[in-house]
C-alpha atoms as one frame of an Amber mdcrd trajectory, in Angstrom:
protein
  93.943   9.370 -24.274  92.521  11.209 -27.300  94.005   8.598 -29.627  92.561
   5.854 -27.423  89.122   7.445 -27.568  89.352   7.746 -31.352  90.339   4.089
 -31.577  87.410   3.175 -29.351  85.007   5.199 -31.474  86.370   3.597 -34.605
  85.828   0.194 -33.076  82.258   1.127 -32.228  81.631   2.295 -35.781  83.150
  -0.872 -37.216  80.993  -3.021 -34.979  77.735  -1.106 -35.275  77.594  -0.506
 -39.007  77.723  -4.194 -40.035  75.038  -4.981 -37.450  72.775  -2.311 -38.934
  73.401  -3.717 -42.385  72.466  -7.187 -41.221  69.146  -5.916 -39.887  68.269
  -3.697 -42.825  69.808  -5.510 -45.752  71.313  -8.906 -44.889  73.688 -10.129
 -47.591  72.572 -13.445 -49.098  74.100 -16.418 -47.339  75.614 -14.374 -44.492
  74.989 -15.359 -40.878  74.917 -13.154 -37.814  75.987 -14.737 -34.541  73.982
 -12.042 -32.768  70.764 -13.279 -34.373  71.367 -17.021 -34.158  70.068 -19.462
 -33.197  66.462 -18.658 -34.010  63.370 -20.772 -33.397  60.134 -19.847 -35.146
  56.862 -21.761 -34.959  53.291 -21.359 -36.115  50.579 -20.077 -33.790  50.976
 -18.965 -30.179  52.219 -22.395 -29.070  54.462 -21.012 -26.350  55.407 -24.237
 -24.573  56.604 -25.709 -27.865  58.844 -22.677 -28.437  60.145 -22.783 -24.865
  60.894 -26.505 -25.084  62.816 -26.174 -28.356  64.791 -23.218 -27.018  65.744
 -25.102 -23.829  67.030 -28.005 -25.922  69.309 -25.655 -27.871  70.481 -23.900
 -24.706  71.398 -27.242 -23.142  73.533 -28.199 -26.147  71.031 -30.325 -28.039
  71.024 -30.444 -31.824  68.603 -28.626 -34.090  66.962 -31.965 -34.907  66.556
 -32.640 -31.186  65.004 -29.202 -30.677  62.459 -29.544 -33.499  61.506 -33.053
 -32.380  61.091 -32.011 -28.745  59.358 -28.730 -29.582  56.748 -30.274 -31.849
  56.538 -33.236 -29.488  55.591 -30.870 -26.677  52.584 -29.773 -28.718  51.623
 -33.425 -29.184  51.667 -33.818 -25.395  49.806 -30.538 -24.804  47.261 -31.338
 -27.556  47.811 -27.776 -28.813  44.397 -26.279 -29.567  43.081 -29.785 -30.203
  44.705 -29.684 -33.652  47.929 -31.464 -32.690  48.322 -34.804 -30.969  45.855
 -37.310 -29.579  42.217 -36.629 -28.752  41.467 -34.143 -31.531  40.116 -33.904
 -35.084  38.255 -37.245 -35.264  37.721 -38.463 -38.803  34.417 -39.671 -40.269
  34.694 -42.909 -38.345  35.507 -41.110 -35.074  39.204 -42.033 -35.057  42.080
 -39.605 -34.482  45.104 -40.168 -36.723  48.363 -38.231 -36.873  50.690 -36.775
 -39.516  54.214 -35.434 -38.939  57.531 -34.774 -40.631  61.041 -33.601 -39.816
  63.676 -32.405 -42.299  67.432 -32.013 -41.968  68.609 -29.092 -44.100  72.234
 -30.259 -44.040  71.624 -33.670 -45.603  68.176 -32.958 -47.138  66.916 -36.120
 -45.428  63.229 -36.244 -44.517  61.353 -38.547 -42.181  57.572 -38.485 -42.235
  54.500 -40.434 -41.170  50.892 -40.023 -42.254  47.602 -41.528 -41.092  49.487
 -42.848 -38.065  47.153 -44.765 -35.774  47.362 -45.571 -32.048  50.791 -43.963
 -31.539  50.982 -40.560 -29.827  54.498 -39.314 -30.629  54.163 -38.816 -34.385
  57.205 -36.581 -34.879  59.297 -39.003 -32.829  58.323 -41.782 -35.227  59.059
 -39.478 -38.178  62.607 -38.980 -36.951  63.078 -42.730 -36.667  62.217 -42.969
 -40.373  65.358 -40.904 -41.052  67.528 -42.774 -38.585  66.554 -46.384 -39.291
  65.232 -46.568 -42.862  66.151 -45.511 -46.381  62.602 -44.262 -46.901  61.054
 -40.817 -46.528  57.348 -41.390 -45.757  55.510 -44.247 -44.058  51.711 -44.324
 -43.858  48.733 -45.911 -42.150  48.761 -49.196 -40.288  52.233 -50.015 -41.596
  53.578 -46.798 -40.078  52.087 -47.847 -36.746  53.751 -51.263 -36.966  57.060
 -49.551 -37.719  56.574 -47.329 -34.666  56.083 -50.334 -32.420  59.272 -51.908
 -33.802  61.046 -48.673 -32.867  59.835 -48.967 -29.278  56.797 -46.680 -29.290
  53.795 -48.049 -27.373  50.335 -48.525 -28.808  48.010 -46.042 -27.079  44.395
 -45.038 -27.567  44.239 -41.638 -29.292  40.540 -41.237 -28.512  39.428 -39.032
 -25.610  36.082 -37.971 -24.208  36.479 -34.692 -26.083  37.041 -36.373 -29.454
  34.092 -38.700 -28.827  31.906 -35.686 -28.055  33.047 -33.913 -31.232  32.206
 -36.988 -33.240  28.802 -37.448 -31.592  27.857 -33.802 -32.152  28.863 -34.074
 -35.799  26.699 -37.158 -36.318  23.767 -35.353 -34.687  24.245 -32.468 -37.145
  23.721 -34.755 -40.153  27.496 -35.068 -40.562  27.957 -31.372 -41.328  30.387
 -30.154 -42.480  32.166 -32.880 -44.433  34.560 -33.227 -47.359  32.410 -35.066
 -49.900  30.991 -33.639 -53.140  29.043 -34.884 -56.158  27.753 -37.978 -54.323
  24.464 -39.532 -53.260  22.844 -39.091 -50.856  23.409 -35.302 -50.878  26.455
 -34.821 -48.631  25.372 -31.275 -47.741  22.230 -32.589 -46.078  22.868 -36.074
 -44.733  25.379 -38.639 -43.562  26.710 -41.424 -45.758  27.633 -43.965 -46.780
  28.012 -42.077 -50.042  28.444 -43.381 -53.552  28.806 -42.084 -57.075  25.524
 -41.064 -58.666  24.360 -42.680 -61.895  24.726 -39.343 -63.622  27.304 -36.918
 -62.273  26.333 -33.268 -61.952  29.375 -31.406 -60.789  28.739 -28.661 -58.269
  31.013 -25.710 -57.759  33.206 -26.150 -54.687  32.684 -23.963 -51.653  34.519
 -20.701 -52.159  35.323 -20.254 -48.479  37.655 -22.741 -46.855  35.939 -25.124
 -44.431  38.856 -24.604 -42.108  38.930 -21.538 -39.898  40.962 -19.934 -37.147
  38.881 -21.969 -34.692  39.837 -25.120 -36.591  43.428 -24.366 -37.509  45.915
 -27.127 -37.673  49.555 -27.979 -37.397  52.499 -26.881 -35.433  55.177 -26.015
 -37.948  58.655 -25.174 -36.634  61.849 -23.908 -38.247  65.189 -23.690 -36.438
  68.345 -22.007 -37.711  71.286 -23.089 -35.563  74.367 -21.071 -34.610  76.365
 -22.819 -37.331  73.634 -22.210 -39.908  72.104 -25.675 -39.765  68.432 -25.491
 -40.787  65.853 -28.010 -39.557  62.088 -27.946 -39.915  59.213 -30.070 -38.692
  55.451 -30.369 -38.390  52.864 -32.315 -36.437  49.074 -32.399 -36.715  45.988
 -34.542 -36.325  44.667 -33.134 -39.576  41.263 -31.941 -40.702  38.400 -32.619
 -38.322  35.813 -35.012 -39.837  38.155 -35.823 -42.718  37.511 -38.825 -44.915
  39.542 -41.730 -43.447  42.876 -42.032 -45.210  43.104 -38.324 -46.006  46.621
 -36.890 -45.820  47.178 -33.144 -45.900  50.221 -30.979 -46.411  51.883 -31.439
 -43.022  53.945 -34.609 -43.702  54.816 -33.645 -47.276  58.289 -32.163 -47.783
  58.024 -28.798 -49.496  54.385 -28.410 -48.524  54.129 -28.724 -44.728  57.715
 -27.584 -44.224  61.077 -27.410 -45.939  64.661 -26.898 -44.779  67.842 -26.194
 -46.714  70.914 -25.039 -44.808  72.134 -23.126 -47.856  69.008 -20.931 -47.934
  66.610 -21.197 -44.978  63.456 -22.906 -43.811  59.695 -22.479 -43.986  56.535
 -24.102 -42.657  52.864 -23.810 -43.566  49.594 -24.082 -41.668  45.962 -23.939
 -42.723  43.892 -25.717 -45.351  46.366 -28.364 -46.354  44.231 -29.785 -49.154
  44.619 -26.476 -50.991  48.063 -25.406 -49.809  49.868 -28.653 -50.616  49.106
 -28.146 -54.311  51.480 -25.169 -54.360  54.437 -26.481 -52.302  54.551 -23.150
 -50.412  57.364 -24.066 -48.024  59.678 -25.143 -50.839  58.790 -22.067 -52.883
  59.438 -19.711 -49.956  62.875 -21.230 -49.369  63.726 -20.841 -53.043  62.715
 -17.169 -52.900  65.010 -16.701 -49.889  67.814 -18.455 -51.785  67.544 -15.661
 -54.363  67.965 -13.072 -51.600  64.295 -12.285 -51.012  63.503 -11.042 -47.503
  61.740 -13.766 -45.456  58.576 -11.704 -44.965  58.373 -10.980 -48.684  59.059
 -14.645 -49.492  56.110 -15.656 -47.291  53.883 -13.002 -48.869  54.766 -14.113
 -52.384  53.730 -17.721 -51.789  50.468 -16.618 -50.151  49.765 -14.334 -53.124
  50.345 -17.185 -55.555  47.771 -19.390 -53.817  45.326 -16.461 -53.683  45.186
 -16.361 -57.482  43.589 -19.805 -57.537  41.848 -19.958 -54.141  41.250 -16.371
 -52.975  39.358 -17.436 -49.857  41.682 -20.167 -48.640  42.679 -20.302 -44.969
  46.418 -20.415 -44.419  49.697 -18.907 -43.279  53.427 -19.455 -43.806  56.477
 -18.764 -41.621  59.953 -18.212 -43.088  63.509 -17.817 -41.753  66.786 -17.431
 -43.613  70.322 -18.375 -42.651  71.086 -14.941 -41.143  68.364 -15.401 -38.536
  65.970 -13.000 -40.231  62.388 -14.248 -40.188  58.884 -13.346 -41.288  55.352
 -14.619 -41.807  52.316 -14.010 -43.976  48.678 -15.095 -44.075  45.634 -14.850
 -46.323  42.977 -12.419 -45.116  39.487 -13.911 -44.895  36.495 -13.207 -42.621
  37.462 -14.119 -39.049  41.151 -14.390 -39.874  42.886 -11.041 -40.324  46.023
 -11.615 -38.252  48.379 -14.529 -37.715  50.138 -15.180 -34.396  53.453 -17.020
 -34.255  56.309 -17.581 -31.805  59.945 -16.482 -32.116  62.910 -17.337 -29.896
  66.222 -15.591 -30.481  69.222 -14.173 -28.568  67.772 -10.755 -29.448  64.679
 -11.552 -27.346  64.643 -12.024 -23.584  62.251 -14.967 -23.904  60.185 -16.795
 -26.537  57.915 -14.060 -27.842  54.542 -14.098 -29.539  54.484 -11.986 -32.681
  51.630 -10.932 -34.944  51.413 -10.190 -38.658  48.483  -8.651 -40.534  47.092
 -10.881 -43.280  47.246  -9.746 -46.896
């Protein structure tokens, strides 16, 4: 009996010690079945997390789970920043951007400035499955969607019409123009170039805020280590028609590489896309950097050039470890995100303090 107990204790030690090592110091490239799969998504979009997790539990692929999870936010119109009926542009129209990336094949499908089609991430996946392209935009993306069986639908709602009307009544404030006539800080357009250009310093504080955040970004690490990421958004409210932000751009809105991990960004896409934060975070994780530190490092890099930008990044590596980081500005000192994992009894909202 004593020998049996010693054998049992030895077995416990053998099992426990590696688990502790995985939590404290995961070896690069290693995967822990106890921590996989993991689903992580931006903001407290619970139904999106629950939907993605159910897809995985029912045997669906990681691509299926990202598509369905982000698609749930399109249906729910998450915070008005995803899906139809939100963020009208200067002409009052809602348009959509989305992408999905397969970290096994490095294939990306994306759409931008998608009009009159509600399921943007569904169309993005069809770009992977039925074309040799990566990104389709504008009216042509909508025509492609119809060929793929998606119906034309009105993306305008009473809420988006009200937002647009209120904006017009406030002399089109705020907007995204600068160095034009008439003065864009005081009146509506149409705007044009002045005869003599006097460049004004850009606003130091991002026009986007926690009340106007955008994008669901989702990263899934499957049991086998497959990494998939995706995004969906209706973009910046009152944007100039034709504007495309970071969300549908691989490496900016999200990035997935099954040899390293995945990341997704949210916030002021016009600033963040210049730094490819999702790609950079994945490359940091490839070098063995902890996911939280990887997220912090990309936020810190953007801070050097735009200290008051609004934004956050989520990161997960192939072991199932994850993290997030955000830039601290007035009104935005913490970032909420969702995590689903075998280590959690249900999809759980987590919070990180901004740096």
